[in-house]
Amino acid sequence: MEFKPPIKQYFYALFLPVALILLFVLQNQAFNIWLGIASSSYALRLFAVSFALGIVIYGPSLLFNKKGKYIYLFLISFLVSLIFVSQFLYYRYSESFLGISAIKYMGQAPSIAGTAKSLLTPELLIFSSNVFLVLAAFLLTFRKDYKEFSPPKWEKIIVVLLMALIVFLGYKFLLDTEKKEWGNTSRLYKDVYDLNALVGKMGIINFLIED
């Protein structure tokens, strides 16, 4: 049986979640740019919190075995894609964002379905690409030379601690930058006067979580 060097094994184990995290950062940037709410002054903040949230979303997959990992990644990727696409289309339709509280109005969806169809563009593929990436990676596991690698428990603990540190630093950067700019952080959660600016700073998924 062919021996795979440890570095190659770690590469295989980390590639998919890391690729999904970086893709998540790209999706957030694309979302804001295409809707015209991006700002160069928000770019670093958005990158930091998108990367941090990407770790929170996709990082736990490293703790699962093969079957559990792909089930988890597919479900979470589908949910992320659904949020991006629905928010993107809703903003183009109404120039506003859907909050958790708006779910009760989902019954009105058929009345705007025709309009939504007219808003569909190839740009939406980027918001679904994470699902296709997971499916492609799963299909590759059926290769004869594929061998699943799971790091030892102590290494998983180190990875979890490292992920927690990065997440902490990402959100800390957002809060520190906001405090430096405005003197406090209330514009992120209480004194919200501009939803576009809020989404521009933290991304649409963070906005939905906070809502």
Short mmCIF file of C-alpha atoms in Angstrom, two decimals:
data_model
loop_
_atom_site.label_atom_id
_atom_site.label_comp_id
_atom_site.label_asym_id
_atom_site.label_seq_id
_atom_site.Cartn_x
_atom_site.Cartn_y
_atom_site.Cartn_z
CA MET A 1 0.00 0.00 0.00
CA GLU A 2 1.33 3.44 -0.94
CA PHE A 3 2.56 5.45 2.01
CA LYS A 4 1.39 9.03 2.22
CA PRO A 5 3.63 11.50 4.06
CA PRO A 6 1.99 13.18 7.08
CA ILE A 7 2.04 16.60 5.37
CA LYS A 8 0.02 15.21 2.48
CA GLN A 9 -2.45 13.63 4.88
CA TYR A 10 -2.95 16.92 6.72
CA PHE A 11 -3.38 18.69 3.41
CA TYR A 12 -6.19 16.31 2.42
CA ALA A 13 -7.84 16.70 5.83
CA LEU A 14 -7.71 20.51 5.87
CA PHE A 15 -8.19 21.37 2.22
CA LEU A 16 -12.00 21.22 2.01
CA PRO A 17 -12.88 23.19 5.18
CA VAL A 18 -10.17 25.78 4.48
CA ALA A 19 -11.35 26.12 0.86
CA LEU A 20 -14.95 26.59 2.08
CA ILE A 21 -13.85 29.23 4.60
CA LEU A 22 -11.99 31.21 1.93
CA LEU A 23 -14.93 30.81 -0.45
CA PHE A 24 -17.22 32.12 2.29
CA VAL A 25 -15.04 35.24 2.57
CA LEU A 26 -15.26 35.69 -1.20
CA GLN A 27 -19.03 35.22 -1.17
CA ASN A 28 -19.44 37.95 1.44
CA GLN A 29 -17.27 40.34 -0.55
CA ALA A 30 -19.12 39.54 -3.80
CA PHE A 31 -22.51 39.93 -2.11
CA ASN A 32 -21.70 43.45 -0.95
CA ILE A 33 -19.98 44.54 -4.17
CA TRP A 34 -22.77 43.31 -6.45
CA LEU A 35 -25.42 45.01 -4.32
CA GLY A 36 -23.43 48.25 -4.23
CA ILE A 37 -23.03 48.34 -0.45
CA ALA A 38 -19.31 47.62 -0.31
CA SER A 39 -16.89 50.22 0.98
CA SER A 40 -13.11 50.24 1.11
CA SER A 41 -13.33 51.43 4.73
CA TYR A 42 -15.23 48.23 5.62
CA ALA A 43 -13.05 45.79 3.66
CA LEU A 44 -10.72 44.69 6.47
CA ARG A 45 -13.56 44.41 8.98
CA LEU A 46 -15.61 42.32 6.59
CA PHE A 47 -12.65 40.06 5.83
CA ALA A 48 -11.88 39.53 9.52
CA VAL A 49 -15.42 38.68 10.63
CA SER A 50 -16.19 36.65 7.50
CA PHE A 51 -13.09 34.55 8.05
CA ALA A 52 -13.97 34.16 11.73
CA LEU A 53 -17.57 33.16 11.00
CA GLY A 54 -16.38 30.84 8.24
CA ILE A 55 -14.33 29.01 10.86
CA VAL A 56 -17.35 28.79 13.17
CA ILE A 57 -19.49 27.42 10.32
CA TYR A 58 -17.11 25.02 8.58
CA GLY A 59 -14.44 24.34 11.21
CA PRO A 60 -16.46 21.78 13.21
CA SER A 61 -16.32 19.41 10.22
CA LEU A 62 -12.74 18.57 11.25
CA LEU A 63 -14.15 16.82 14.32
CA PHE A 64 -16.35 14.39 12.35
CA ASN A 65 -15.54 11.12 10.64
CA LYS A 66 -15.90 10.81 6.87
CA LYS A 67 -19.66 10.22 6.75
CA GLY A 68 -20.50 12.79 9.40
CA LYS A 69 -18.15 15.37 7.88
CA TYR A 70 -19.74 15.34 4.44
CA ILE A 71 -23.29 15.27 5.78
CA TYR A 72 -22.49 18.24 8.01
CA LEU A 73 -20.71 20.20 5.27
CA PHE A 74 -23.46 19.58 2.74
CA LEU A 75 -26.25 20.68 5.11
CA ILE A 76 -24.42 23.77 6.38
CA SER A 77 -23.30 24.72 2.85
CA PHE A 78 -26.86 24.41 1.58
CA LEU A 79 -28.11 26.65 4.40
CA VAL A 80 -25.39 29.26 3.75
CA SER A 81 -26.18 29.25 0.01
CA LEU A 82 -29.90 29.57 0.69
CA ILE A 83 -29.32 32.62 2.88
CA PHE A 84 -27.04 34.31 0.37
CA VAL A 85 -29.37 33.72 -2.58
CA SER A 86 -32.58 34.68 -0.76
CA GLN A 87 -31.07 37.84 0.73
CA PHE A 88 -29.50 38.81 -2.59
CA LEU A 89 -32.76 38.42 -4.50
CA TYR A 90 -34.79 40.11 -1.78
CA TYR A 91 -32.49 43.14 -1.73
CA ARG A 92 -32.67 43.48 -5.51
CA TYR A 93 -36.45 43.27 -5.25
CA SER A 94 -37.02 45.61 -2.28
CA GLU A 95 -33.63 47.21 -1.45
CA SER A 96 -33.87 45.82 2.05
CA PHE A 97 -32.77 42.71 3.93
CA LEU A 98 -34.75 39.84 5.37
CA GLY A 99 -34.49 39.41 9.13
CA ILE A 100 -35.48 36.43 11.23
CA SER A 101 -38.68 38.25 12.12
CA ALA A 102 -39.62 38.38 8.41
CA ILE A 103 -40.00 34.60 8.21
CA LYS A 104 -43.66 34.96 9.17
CA TYR A 105 -44.22 36.68 5.82
CA MET A 106 -42.90 33.76 3.80
CA GLY A 107 -46.48 32.96 2.82
CA GLN A 108 -46.32 35.94 0.50
CA ALA A 109 -43.52 34.32 -1.53
CA PRO A 110 -45.77 33.09 -4.39
CA SER A 111 -46.87 36.67 -5.09
CA ILE A 112 -43.30 37.76 -5.84
CA ALA A 113 -42.09 34.53 -7.40
CA GLY A 114 -42.48 35.90 -10.93
CA THR A 115 -40.44 38.98 -10.08
CA ALA A 116 -37.78 36.85 -8.39
CA LYS A 117 -37.36 34.77 -11.54
CA SER A 118 -36.55 37.93 -13.49
CA LEU A 119 -33.79 38.72 -10.98
CA LEU A 120 -31.96 35.41 -11.44
CA THR A 121 -28.49 35.95 -12.89
CA PRO A 122 -25.30 33.91 -13.35
CA GLU A 123 -23.89 35.85 -10.38
CA LEU A 124 -25.93 33.60 -8.11
CA LEU A 125 -23.71 30.65 -9.00
CA ILE A 126 -21.01 31.99 -6.71
CA PHE A 127 -23.45 31.70 -3.80
CA SER A 128 -24.10 28.04 -4.61
CA SER A 129 -20.52 27.08 -5.39
CA ASN A 130 -19.86 25.88 -1.84
CA VAL A 131 -22.50 23.15 -2.24
CA PHE A 132 -20.96 22.00 -5.53
CA LEU A 133 -17.51 22.03 -3.95
CA VAL A 134 -18.66 19.71 -1.15
CA LEU A 135 -20.35 17.35 -3.63
CA ALA A 136 -17.23 17.26 -5.82
CA ALA A 137 -15.00 16.53 -2.83
CA PHE A 138 -17.35 13.76 -1.71
CA LEU A 139 -17.29 12.11 -5.13
CA LEU A 140 -13.49 12.11 -5.05
CA THR A 141 -13.59 9.93 -1.93
CA PHE A 142 -14.70 7.03 -4.13
CA ARG A 143 -11.32 6.87 -5.83
CA LYS A 144 -9.48 3.63 -5.19
CA ASP A 145 -6.42 5.41 -3.86
CA TYR A 146 -8.41 7.58 -1.46
CA LYS A 147 -7.79 7.05 2.24
CA GLU A 148 -9.54 9.02 4.96
CA PHE A 149 -7.22 10.61 7.51
CA SER A 150 -8.30 11.71 10.95
CA PRO A 151 -5.81 13.57 13.19
CA PRO A 152 -5.28 12.21 16.70
CA LYS A 153 -7.42 13.59 19.51
CA TRP A 154 -4.73 15.85 20.96
CA GLU A 155 -4.18 17.48 17.58
CA LYS A 156 -7.91 18.09 17.22
CA ILE A 157 -7.86 19.88 20.59
CA ILE A 158 -5.05 22.13 19.35
CA VAL A 159 -7.00 22.85 16.16
CA VAL A 160 -10.11 23.76 18.16
CA LEU A 161 -8.11 26.12 20.39
CA LEU A 162 -6.47 27.70 17.35
CA MET A 163 -9.84 28.17 15.64
CA ALA A 164 -11.27 29.74 18.80
CA LEU A 165 -8.34 32.16 18.94
CA ILE A 166 -8.77 33.21 15.31
CA VAL A 167 -12.52 33.70 15.79
CA PHE A 168 -11.89 35.81 18.89
CA LEU A 169 -9.33 37.98 17.09
CA GLY A 170 -11.60 38.39 14.07
CA TYR A 171 -14.53 39.74 16.06
CA LYS A 172 -12.23 41.72 18.33
CA PHE A 173 -10.85 43.49 15.28
CA LEU A 174 -14.38 44.45 14.23
CA LEU A 175 -15.25 45.78 17.70
CA ASP A 176 -11.95 47.62 18.15
CA THR A 177 -12.21 49.26 14.73
CA GLU A 178 -15.79 50.28 15.37
CA LYS A 179 -14.89 51.72 18.78
CA LYS A 180 -11.96 53.63 17.29
CA GLU A 181 -14.21 55.06 14.57
CA TRP A 182 -17.28 55.95 16.64
CA GLY A 183 -16.15 55.80 20.26
CA ASN A 184 -18.34 52.76 21.00
CA THR A 185 -19.75 49.62 19.37
CA SER A 186 -23.47 50.34 19.71
CA ARG A 187 -23.90 50.92 15.96
CA LEU A 188 -23.33 47.20 15.48
CA TYR A 189 -26.24 45.99 17.57
CA LYS A 190 -28.35 48.75 19.15
CA ASP A 191 -28.09 52.13 17.46
CA VAL A 192 -28.35 50.78 13.93
CA TYR A 193 -29.14 53.64 11.57
CA ASP A 194 -27.93 52.15 8.31
CA LEU A 195 -28.51 48.45 7.54
CA ASN A 196 -26.40 48.66 4.40
CA ALA A 197 -23.43 49.88 6.42
CA LEU A 198 -24.01 47.17 9.02
CA VAL A 199 -24.05 44.41 6.39
CA GLY A 200 -21.09 46.08 4.71
CA LYS A 201 -19.09 45.77 7.91
CA MET A 202 -20.05 42.30 9.11
CA GLY A 203 -21.66 40.45 6.18
CA ILE A 204 -25.19 39.22 5.63
CA ILE A 205 -24.87 36.00 7.67
CA ASN A 206 -23.60 37.85 10.73
CA PHE A 207 -26.43 40.35 10.27
CA LEU A 208 -29.00 37.55 10.21
CA ILE A 209 -27.51 35.91 13.31
CA GLU A 210 -27.61 39.22 15.17
CA ASP A 211 -31.18 40.07 14.10
#
